[in-house]
Coordinates of C-alpha atoms in Angstrom, one line a residue:
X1304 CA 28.4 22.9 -2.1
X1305 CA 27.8 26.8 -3.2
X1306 CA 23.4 26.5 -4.1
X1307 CA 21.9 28.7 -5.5
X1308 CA 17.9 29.0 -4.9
X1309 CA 15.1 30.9 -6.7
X1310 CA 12.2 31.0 -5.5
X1311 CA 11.2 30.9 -1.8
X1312 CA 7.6 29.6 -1.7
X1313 CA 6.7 26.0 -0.2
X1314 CA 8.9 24.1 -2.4
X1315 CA 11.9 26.5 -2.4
X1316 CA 11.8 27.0 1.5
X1317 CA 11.3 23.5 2.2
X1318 CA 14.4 22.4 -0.1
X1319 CA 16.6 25.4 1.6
X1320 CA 15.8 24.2 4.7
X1321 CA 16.8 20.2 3.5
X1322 CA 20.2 22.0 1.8
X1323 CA 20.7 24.9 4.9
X1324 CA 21.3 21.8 7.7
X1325 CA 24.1 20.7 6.2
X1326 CA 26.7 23.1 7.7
X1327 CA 28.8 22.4 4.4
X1328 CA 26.4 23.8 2.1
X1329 CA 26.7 27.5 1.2
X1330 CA 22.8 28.2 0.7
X1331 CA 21.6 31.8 -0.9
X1332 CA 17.7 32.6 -2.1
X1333 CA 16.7 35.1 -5.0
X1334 CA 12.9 36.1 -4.6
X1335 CA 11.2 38.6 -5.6
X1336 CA 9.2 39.3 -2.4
X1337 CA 11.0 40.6 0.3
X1338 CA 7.9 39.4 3.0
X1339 CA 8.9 35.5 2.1
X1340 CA 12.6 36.1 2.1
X1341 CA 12.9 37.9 5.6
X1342 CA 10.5 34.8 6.9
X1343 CA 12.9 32.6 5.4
X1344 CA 15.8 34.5 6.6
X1345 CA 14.6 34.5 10.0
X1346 CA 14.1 30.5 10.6
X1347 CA 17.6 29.6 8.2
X1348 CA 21.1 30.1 8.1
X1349 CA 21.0 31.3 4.2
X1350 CA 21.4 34.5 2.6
X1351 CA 18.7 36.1 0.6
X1352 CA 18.7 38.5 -2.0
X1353 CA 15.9 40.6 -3.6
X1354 CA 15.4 40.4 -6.8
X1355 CA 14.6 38.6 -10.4
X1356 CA 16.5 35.4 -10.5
X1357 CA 17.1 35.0 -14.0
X1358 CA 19.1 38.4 -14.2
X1359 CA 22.5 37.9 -15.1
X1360 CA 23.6 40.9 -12.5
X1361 CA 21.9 39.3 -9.9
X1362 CA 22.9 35.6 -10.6
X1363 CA 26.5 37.4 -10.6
X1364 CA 25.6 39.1 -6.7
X1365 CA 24.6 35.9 -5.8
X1366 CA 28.3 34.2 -6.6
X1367 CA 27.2 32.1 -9.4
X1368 CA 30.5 32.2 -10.8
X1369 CA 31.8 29.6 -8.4
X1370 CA 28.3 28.1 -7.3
X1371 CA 28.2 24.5 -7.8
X1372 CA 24.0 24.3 -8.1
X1373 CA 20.8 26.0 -9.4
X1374 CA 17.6 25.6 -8.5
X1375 CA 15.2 27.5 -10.4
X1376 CA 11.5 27.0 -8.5
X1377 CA 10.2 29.8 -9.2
X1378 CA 6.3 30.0 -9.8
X1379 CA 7.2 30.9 -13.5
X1380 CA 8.2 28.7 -16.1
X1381 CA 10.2 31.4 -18.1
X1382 CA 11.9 32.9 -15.1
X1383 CA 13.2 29.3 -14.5
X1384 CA 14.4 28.6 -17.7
X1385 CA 16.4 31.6 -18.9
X1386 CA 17.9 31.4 -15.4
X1387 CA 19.0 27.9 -16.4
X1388 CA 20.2 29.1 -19.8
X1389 CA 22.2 32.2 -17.9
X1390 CA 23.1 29.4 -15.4
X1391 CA 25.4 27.3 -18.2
X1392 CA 26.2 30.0 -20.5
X1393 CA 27.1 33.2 -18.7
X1394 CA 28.3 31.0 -15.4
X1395 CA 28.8 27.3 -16.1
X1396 CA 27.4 26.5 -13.0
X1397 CA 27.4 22.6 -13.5
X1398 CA 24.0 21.4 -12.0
X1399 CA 20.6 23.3 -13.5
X1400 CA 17.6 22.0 -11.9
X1401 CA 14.4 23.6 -13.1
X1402 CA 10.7 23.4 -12.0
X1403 CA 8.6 23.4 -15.1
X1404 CA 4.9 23.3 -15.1
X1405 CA 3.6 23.6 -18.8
X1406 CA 3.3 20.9 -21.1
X1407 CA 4.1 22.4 -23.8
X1408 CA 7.8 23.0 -22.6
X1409 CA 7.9 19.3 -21.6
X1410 CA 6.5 17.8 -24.9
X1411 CA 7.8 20.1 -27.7
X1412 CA 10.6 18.1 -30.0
X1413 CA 12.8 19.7 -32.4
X1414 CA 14.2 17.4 -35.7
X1415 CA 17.4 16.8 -33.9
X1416 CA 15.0 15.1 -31.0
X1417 CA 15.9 18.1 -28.5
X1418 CA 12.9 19.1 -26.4
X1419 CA 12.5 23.0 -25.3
X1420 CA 14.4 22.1 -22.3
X1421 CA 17.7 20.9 -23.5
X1422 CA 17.6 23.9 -25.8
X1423 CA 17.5 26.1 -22.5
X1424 CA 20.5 23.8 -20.7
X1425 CA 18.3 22.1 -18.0
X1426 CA 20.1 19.4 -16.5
X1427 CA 17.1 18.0 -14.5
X1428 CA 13.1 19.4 -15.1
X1429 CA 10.8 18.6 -12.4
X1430 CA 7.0 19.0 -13.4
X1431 CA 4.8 19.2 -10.7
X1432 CA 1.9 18.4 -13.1
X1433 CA 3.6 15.6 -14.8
X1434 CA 4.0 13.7 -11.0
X1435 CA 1.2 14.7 -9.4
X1436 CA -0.8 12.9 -12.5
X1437 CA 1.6 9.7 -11.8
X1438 CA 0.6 9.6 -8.1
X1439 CA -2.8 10.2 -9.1
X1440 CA -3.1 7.3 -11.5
X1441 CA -1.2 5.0 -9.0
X1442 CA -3.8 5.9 -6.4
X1443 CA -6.4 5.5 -9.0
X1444 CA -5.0 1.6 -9.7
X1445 CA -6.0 -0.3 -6.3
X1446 CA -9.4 0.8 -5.1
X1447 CA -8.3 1.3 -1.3
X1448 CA -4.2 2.7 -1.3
X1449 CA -3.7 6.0 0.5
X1450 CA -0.7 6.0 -1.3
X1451 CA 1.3 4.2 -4.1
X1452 CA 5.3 4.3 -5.0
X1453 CA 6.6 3.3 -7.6
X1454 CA 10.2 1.9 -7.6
X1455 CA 13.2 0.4 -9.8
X1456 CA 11.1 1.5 -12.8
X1457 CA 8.2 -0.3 -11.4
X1458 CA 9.2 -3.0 -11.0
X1459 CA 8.3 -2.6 -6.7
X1460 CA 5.6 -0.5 -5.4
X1461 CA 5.5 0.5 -1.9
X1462 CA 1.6 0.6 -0.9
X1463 CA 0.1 2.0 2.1
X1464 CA -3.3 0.8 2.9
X1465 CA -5.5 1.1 5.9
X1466 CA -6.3 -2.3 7.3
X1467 CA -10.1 -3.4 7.4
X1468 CA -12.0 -6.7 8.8
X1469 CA -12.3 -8.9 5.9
X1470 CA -8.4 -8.9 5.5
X1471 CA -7.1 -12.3 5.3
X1472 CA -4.3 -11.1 7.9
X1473 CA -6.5 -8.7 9.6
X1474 CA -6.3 -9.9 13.8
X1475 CA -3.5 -12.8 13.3
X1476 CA 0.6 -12.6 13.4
X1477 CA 2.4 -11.1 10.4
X1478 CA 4.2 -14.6 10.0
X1479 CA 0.9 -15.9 9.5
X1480 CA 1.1 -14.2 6.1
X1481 CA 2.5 -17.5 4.2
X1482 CA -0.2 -19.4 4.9
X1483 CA -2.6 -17.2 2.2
X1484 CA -0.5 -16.4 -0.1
X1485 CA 0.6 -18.2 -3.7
X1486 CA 3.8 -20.2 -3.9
X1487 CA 6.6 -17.7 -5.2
X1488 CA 4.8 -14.4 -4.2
X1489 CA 6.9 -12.2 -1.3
X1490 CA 5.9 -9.2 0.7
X1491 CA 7.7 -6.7 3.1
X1492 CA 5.6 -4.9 5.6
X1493 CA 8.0 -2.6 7.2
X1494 CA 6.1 0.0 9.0
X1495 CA 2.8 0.4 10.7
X1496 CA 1.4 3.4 12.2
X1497 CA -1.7 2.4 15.0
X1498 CA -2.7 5.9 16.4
X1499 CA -0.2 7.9 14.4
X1500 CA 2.4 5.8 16.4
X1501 CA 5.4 3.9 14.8
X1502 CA 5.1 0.1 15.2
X1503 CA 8.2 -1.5 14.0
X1504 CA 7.0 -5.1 12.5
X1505 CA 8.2 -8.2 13.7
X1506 CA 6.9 -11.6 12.5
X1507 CA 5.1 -11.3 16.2
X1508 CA 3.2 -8.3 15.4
X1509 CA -0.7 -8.2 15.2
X1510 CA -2.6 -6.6 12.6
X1511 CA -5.9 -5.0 14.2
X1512 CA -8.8 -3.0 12.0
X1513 CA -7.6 0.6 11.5
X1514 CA -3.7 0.4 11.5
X1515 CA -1.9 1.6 8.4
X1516 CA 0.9 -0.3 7.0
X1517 CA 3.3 0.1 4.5
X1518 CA 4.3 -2.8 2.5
X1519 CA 6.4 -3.5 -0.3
X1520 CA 5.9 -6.0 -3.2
X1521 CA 6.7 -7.0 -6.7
X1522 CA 4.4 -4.8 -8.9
X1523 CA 2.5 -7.7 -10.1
X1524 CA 1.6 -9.3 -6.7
X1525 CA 0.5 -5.8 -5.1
X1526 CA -3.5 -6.8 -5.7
X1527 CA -2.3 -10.0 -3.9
X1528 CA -1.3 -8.4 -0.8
X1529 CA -3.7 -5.9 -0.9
X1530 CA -6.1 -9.0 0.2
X1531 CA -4.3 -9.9 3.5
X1532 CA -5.2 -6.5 4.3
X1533 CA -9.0 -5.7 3.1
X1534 CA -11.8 -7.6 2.2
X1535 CA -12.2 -7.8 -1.6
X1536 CA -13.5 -4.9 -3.5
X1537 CA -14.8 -3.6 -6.5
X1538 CA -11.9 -2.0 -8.6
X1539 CA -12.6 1.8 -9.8
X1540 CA -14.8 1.7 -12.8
X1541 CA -16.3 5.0 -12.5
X1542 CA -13.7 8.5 -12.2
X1543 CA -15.4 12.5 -11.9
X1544 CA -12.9 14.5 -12.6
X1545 CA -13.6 18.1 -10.9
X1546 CA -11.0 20.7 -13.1
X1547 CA -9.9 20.2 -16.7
X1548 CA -6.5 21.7 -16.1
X1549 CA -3.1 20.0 -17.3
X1550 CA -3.4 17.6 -14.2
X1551 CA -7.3 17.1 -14.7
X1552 CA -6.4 16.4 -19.0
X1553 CA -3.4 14.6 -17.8
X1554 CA -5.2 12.1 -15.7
X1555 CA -8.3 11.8 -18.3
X1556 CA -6.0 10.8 -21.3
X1557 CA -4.3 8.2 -19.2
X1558 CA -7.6 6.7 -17.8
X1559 CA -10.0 6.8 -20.4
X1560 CA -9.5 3.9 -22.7
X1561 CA -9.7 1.2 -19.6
X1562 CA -12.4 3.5 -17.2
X1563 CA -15.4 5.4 -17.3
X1564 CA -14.1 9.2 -16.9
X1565 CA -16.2 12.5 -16.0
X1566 CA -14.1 16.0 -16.4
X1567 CA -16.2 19.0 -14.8
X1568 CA -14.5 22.3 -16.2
X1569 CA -15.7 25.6 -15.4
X1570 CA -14.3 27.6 -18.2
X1571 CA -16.9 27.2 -21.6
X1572 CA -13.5 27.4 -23.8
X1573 CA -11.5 24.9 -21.9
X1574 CA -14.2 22.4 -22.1
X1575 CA -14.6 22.9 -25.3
X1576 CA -11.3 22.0 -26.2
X1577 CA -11.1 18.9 -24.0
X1578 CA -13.9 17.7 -25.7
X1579 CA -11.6 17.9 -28.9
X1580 CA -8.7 16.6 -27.5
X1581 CA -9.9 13.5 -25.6
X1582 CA -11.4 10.6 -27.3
X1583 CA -13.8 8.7 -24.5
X1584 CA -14.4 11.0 -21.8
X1585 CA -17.4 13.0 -21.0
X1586 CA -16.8 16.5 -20.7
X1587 CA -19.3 18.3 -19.0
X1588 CA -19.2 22.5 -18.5
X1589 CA -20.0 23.8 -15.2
X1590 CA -19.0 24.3 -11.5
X1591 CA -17.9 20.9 -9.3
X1592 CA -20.1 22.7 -6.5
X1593 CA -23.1 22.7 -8.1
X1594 CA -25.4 20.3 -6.5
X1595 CA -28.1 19.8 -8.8
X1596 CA -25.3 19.3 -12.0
X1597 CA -23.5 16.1 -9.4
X1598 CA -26.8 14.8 -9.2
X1599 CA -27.7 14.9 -12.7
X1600 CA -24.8 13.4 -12.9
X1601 CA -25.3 10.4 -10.7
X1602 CA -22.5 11.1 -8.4
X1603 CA -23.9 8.3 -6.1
X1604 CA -22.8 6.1 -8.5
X1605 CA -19.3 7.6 -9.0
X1606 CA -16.2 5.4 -7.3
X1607 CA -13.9 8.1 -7.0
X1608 CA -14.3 11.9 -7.3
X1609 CA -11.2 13.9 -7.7
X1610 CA -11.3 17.5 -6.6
X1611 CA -8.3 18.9 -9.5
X1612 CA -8.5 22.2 -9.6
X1613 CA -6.0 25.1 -8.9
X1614 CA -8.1 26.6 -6.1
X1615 CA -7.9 24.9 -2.6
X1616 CA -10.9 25.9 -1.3
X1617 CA -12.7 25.0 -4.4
X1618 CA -11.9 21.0 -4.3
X1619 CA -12.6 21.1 0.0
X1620 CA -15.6 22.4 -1.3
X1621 CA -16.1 20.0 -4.5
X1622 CA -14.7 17.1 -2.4
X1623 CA -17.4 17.3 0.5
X1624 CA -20.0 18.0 -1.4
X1625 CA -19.3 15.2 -3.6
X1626 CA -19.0 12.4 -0.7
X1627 CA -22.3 14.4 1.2
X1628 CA -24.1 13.1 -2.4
X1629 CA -22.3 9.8 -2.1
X1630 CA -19.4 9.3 -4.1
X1631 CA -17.5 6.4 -2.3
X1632 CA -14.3 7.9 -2.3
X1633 CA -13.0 11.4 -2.5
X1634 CA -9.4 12.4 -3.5
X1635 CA -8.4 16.1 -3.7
X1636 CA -5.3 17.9 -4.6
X1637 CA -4.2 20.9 -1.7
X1638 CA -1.3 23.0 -1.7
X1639 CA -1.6 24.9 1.4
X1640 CA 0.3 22.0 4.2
X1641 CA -2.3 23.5 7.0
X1642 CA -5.1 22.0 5.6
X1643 CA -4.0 18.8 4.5
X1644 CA -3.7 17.7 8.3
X1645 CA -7.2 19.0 8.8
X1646 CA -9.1 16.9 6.4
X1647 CA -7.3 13.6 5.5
X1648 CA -9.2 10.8 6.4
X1649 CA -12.2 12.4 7.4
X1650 CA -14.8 13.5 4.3
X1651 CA -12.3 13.8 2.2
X1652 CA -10.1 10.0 1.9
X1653 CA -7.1 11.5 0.7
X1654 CA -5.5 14.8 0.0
X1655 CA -2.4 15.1 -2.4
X1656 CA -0.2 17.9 -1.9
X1657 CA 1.6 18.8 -5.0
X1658 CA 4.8 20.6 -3.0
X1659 CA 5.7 17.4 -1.0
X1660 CA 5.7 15.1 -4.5
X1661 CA 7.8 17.9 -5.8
X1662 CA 9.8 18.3 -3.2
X1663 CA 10.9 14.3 -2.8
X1664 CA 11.6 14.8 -6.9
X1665 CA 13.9 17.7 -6.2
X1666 CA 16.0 15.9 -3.3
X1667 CA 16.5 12.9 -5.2
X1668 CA 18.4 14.8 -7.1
X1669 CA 20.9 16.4 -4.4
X1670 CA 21.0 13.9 -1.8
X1671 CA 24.7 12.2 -1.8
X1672 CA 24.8 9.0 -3.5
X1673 CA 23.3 7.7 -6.3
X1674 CA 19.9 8.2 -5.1
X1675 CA 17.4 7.2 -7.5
X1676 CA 13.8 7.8 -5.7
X1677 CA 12.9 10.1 -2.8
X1678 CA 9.2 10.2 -1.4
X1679 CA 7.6 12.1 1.6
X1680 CA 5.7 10.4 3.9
X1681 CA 3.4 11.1 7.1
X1682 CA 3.2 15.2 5.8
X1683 CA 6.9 15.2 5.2
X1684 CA 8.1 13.3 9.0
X1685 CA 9.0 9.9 7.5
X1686 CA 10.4 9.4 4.1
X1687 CA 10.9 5.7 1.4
X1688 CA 14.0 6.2 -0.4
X1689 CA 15.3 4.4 -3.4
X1690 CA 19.4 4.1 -3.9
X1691 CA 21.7 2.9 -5.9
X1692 CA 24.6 0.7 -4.9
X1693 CA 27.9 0.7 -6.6
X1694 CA 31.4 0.1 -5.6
X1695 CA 33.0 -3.4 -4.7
X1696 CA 33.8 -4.7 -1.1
X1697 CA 37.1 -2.3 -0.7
X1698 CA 35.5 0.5 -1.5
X1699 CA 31.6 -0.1 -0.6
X1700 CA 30.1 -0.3 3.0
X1701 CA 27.4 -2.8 1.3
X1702 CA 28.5 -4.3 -1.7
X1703 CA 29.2 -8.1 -0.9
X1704 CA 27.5 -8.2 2.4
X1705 CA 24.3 -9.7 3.5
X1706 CA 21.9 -7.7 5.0
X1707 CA 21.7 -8.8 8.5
X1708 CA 25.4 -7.5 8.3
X1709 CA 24.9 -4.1 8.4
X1710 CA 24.6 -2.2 11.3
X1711 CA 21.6 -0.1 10.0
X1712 CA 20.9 3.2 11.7
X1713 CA 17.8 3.2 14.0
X1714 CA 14.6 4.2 12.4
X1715 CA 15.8 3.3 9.0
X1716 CA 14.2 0.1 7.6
X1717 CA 15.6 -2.2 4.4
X1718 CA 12.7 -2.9 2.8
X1719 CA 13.4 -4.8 -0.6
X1720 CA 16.3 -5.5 -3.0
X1721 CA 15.7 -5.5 -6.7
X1722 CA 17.9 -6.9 -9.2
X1723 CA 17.3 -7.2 -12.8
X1724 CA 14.0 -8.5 -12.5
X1725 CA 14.2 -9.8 -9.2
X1726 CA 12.6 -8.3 -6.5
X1727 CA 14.0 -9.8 -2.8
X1728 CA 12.1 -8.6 0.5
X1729 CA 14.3 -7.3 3.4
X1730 CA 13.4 -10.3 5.5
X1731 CA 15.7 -12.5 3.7
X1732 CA 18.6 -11.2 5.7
X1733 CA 20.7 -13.5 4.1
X1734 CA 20.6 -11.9 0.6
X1735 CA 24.0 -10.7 -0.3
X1736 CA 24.2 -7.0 -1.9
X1737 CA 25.6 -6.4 -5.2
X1738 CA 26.9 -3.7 -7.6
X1739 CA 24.1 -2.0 -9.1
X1740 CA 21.1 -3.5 -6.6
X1741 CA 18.5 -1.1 -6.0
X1742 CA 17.9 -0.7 -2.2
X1743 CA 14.5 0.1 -1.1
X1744 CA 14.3 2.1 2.5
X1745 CA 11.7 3.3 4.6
X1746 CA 13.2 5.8 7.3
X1747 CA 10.8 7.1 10.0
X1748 CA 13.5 9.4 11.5
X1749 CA 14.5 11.8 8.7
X1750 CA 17.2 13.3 10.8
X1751 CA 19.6 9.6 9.8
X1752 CA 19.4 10.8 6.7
X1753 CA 23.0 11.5 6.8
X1754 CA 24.5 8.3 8.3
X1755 CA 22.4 6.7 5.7
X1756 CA 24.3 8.4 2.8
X1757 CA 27.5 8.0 4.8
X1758 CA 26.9 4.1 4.3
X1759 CA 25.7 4.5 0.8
X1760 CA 28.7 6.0 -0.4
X1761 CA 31.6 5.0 -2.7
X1762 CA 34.7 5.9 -0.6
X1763 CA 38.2 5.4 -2.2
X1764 CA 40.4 3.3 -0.3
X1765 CA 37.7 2.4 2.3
X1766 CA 38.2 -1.2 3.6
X1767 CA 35.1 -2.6 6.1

């Protein structure tokens, strides 16, 4: 594939350097800064050109004419969007990916039911806002998950949890599961990290205080498992929300009608206009750092305070100070990647990083294969992947075939089957896969990415 990038900050680089290892992709970059395009330049085999990417005459330097892909990332909205208009009319370049951060893009509708966006010929938007605020209000849905995928249009969520004493499974064998759950209800833990060290599950496998595991059930049965894994808790009544900003507004408007929500915005005319706009939520004006405002506030009594805002620094700052007055748990959005290893799971319980939920958006759409979900995990190093199977047995690798069949590459892990409404766990190796399943995967080794998509695919004429 001929791809053409724009923008080369931490979601552009990181999807040029997904895109660059494939020595079949033909991978050029447009920024405007010629600092982050010789850094790029230096560490991939692309080429990189200085300029405005939604500039016809530099769209037409690039080789748009026979490019087979745009993405538009740019940090602007309007840069990304004309590019994407340029892209179909001027070019017909068939695939016009665009990051889009404002709402207002995203919600507009026309009388013919066309939102801004298909006015502008985007094939795919990705919002950064719009699924940073669903990981948020996952997280925000079991009181203890350091993180929560949803999969097969929710009908499967992947959940990882850190185990605690008080866990029904907490010290005993995994295959001792059974013997706490309800009749009917199925989980799949298929990875566990003790240390930040890979333990591959077997039905042997003891579950000690501190692991993390990654499991995988039927949406309605997640609260279930969650059990086997931590001693009952309260679930989040109380939210303080530090930032009124679309993710911030996002979040509140979501939350408000079934929880107790806070917003701290620092800006008088902001809050002012989230008090208009949302119906049961407190808005307060002032700074998230301000001690004496928390306390006023009774931040002790707070179950989780989320750090929102568009300055790093600012929610480290809000975060600690926040679990210092005692606020039981602490989540915090942070874009720069160098920090997020420095404080999760220490003051602050969990840090999002908008660029990696973007980025496993993004690659869903340009892996091969019908590849429905793509999520980063462990800062980017191990990855749960959703896919789509079609084909028959002729032309198929897995259509017809039970699971225990497949030779699966090492370090990638089936980890459920849904169907319809059916959701089958990877340890029934007998299930047989079918046209249209949706296969759930954890892989811990990103680099089998491609033999993965190699068995995924629909190949003409291909007979097992």
């Amino acid at each position: 594939m001929k791809i053409l990038i724009l923008g080369s900050g931490q979601v552009g680089s990181t999807v040029a350097q997904e895109l660059a290892s494939l020595p079949e992709n033909d991978v050029t970059i447009i920024d405007t800064s010629e600092t982050a395009l010789q850094n790029i330049g230096s560490k991939l085999d692309v080429q990189t050109l200085l300029g405005n990417g939604a500039s016809p005459f530099m769209l037409k330097r690039a080789g748009a004419e026979d490019a087979d892909l745009l993405l538009a990332l740019t940090r602007s909205d309007e840069t990304n969007i004309v590019a994407c208009k340029i892209a179909a009319e001027v070019f017909n370049i068939p695939g016009r990916i665009a990051r889009v951060r404002s709402t207002d893009y995203l919600d507009y509708q026309t009388e013919e039911t066309l939102n801004s966006l298909d006015i502008f010929s985007i094939t795919e938007s990705i919002s950064p806002e719009e699924l940073v605020t669903e990981r948020l209000t996952g997280l925000l849905s079991y009181t203890s998950a350091l993180q929560v995928l949803r999969f097969a249009g929710d009908k499967a969520r992947m959940v990882v949890v850190q185990a605690r004493k008080g866990g029904l499974l907490v010290d005993k064998e995994i295959a001792q599961i059974n013997q706490h759950l309800p009749e009917g209800v199925d989980c799949q833990i298929c990875a566990i990290y003790r240390n930040n060290r890979l333990i591959v599950p077997s039905a042997q496998t003891v579950i000690i205080e501190g692991d993390e595991v990654f499991f995988v059930a039927g949406t309605e049965n997640v609260k279930i498992m969650m059990r086997e894994l931590r001693p009952n808790e309260q679930r989040n009544r109380r939210i303080m929300i530090a930032g009124g900003g679309n993710i911030g507004y996002r979040l509140a408007k979501q939350l408000e009608s079934s929880m107790d929500i806070k917003i701290i915005e620092y800006s008088k005319n902001r809050a002012e206009w989230l008090a208009e706009h949302l119906d049961r939520t407190l808005v307060l004006h002032g700074s998230a750092t301000d001690e004496t405002l928390l306390e006023q506030e009774y931040i002790d009594e707070i179950d989780v305070f989320c750090a929102l805002t568009n300055d790093d620094e600012n929610n480290i700052m809000a975060g600690l100070l926040a679990k210092n007055l005692g606020a039981k748990r602490v989540i915090a959005i942070v874009n720069r990647s160098s920090y997020v290893d420095l404080l999760e799971g220490n003051k602050i319980d969990i840090v999002v990083s908008p660029h990696l939920v973007t980025i496993g958006s993004i690659l869903a759409h340009i892996r091969k294969g019908d590849v429905a979900a793509v999520h980063p995990l462990r800062r980017g190093k191990a990855e749960a992947i959703e896919v789509v199977v079609h084909g028959d047995k002729q032309t198929s690798a897995l259509v017809g075939r039970r699971v225990s069949e497949i030779k699966w590459p090492p370090g990638c892990h089936f980890a459920a089957l849904v169907r319809g409404d059916e959701v089958v766990m990877g340890h029934k190796e007998d299930a047989v896969m079918a046209e249209g399943d949706h296969i759930i995967f954890f892989v811990s080794r990103r680099r089998i990415l491609r033999e993965l998509e190699k068995l995924i695919a629909v190949k003409m004429g291909f007979f097992g």
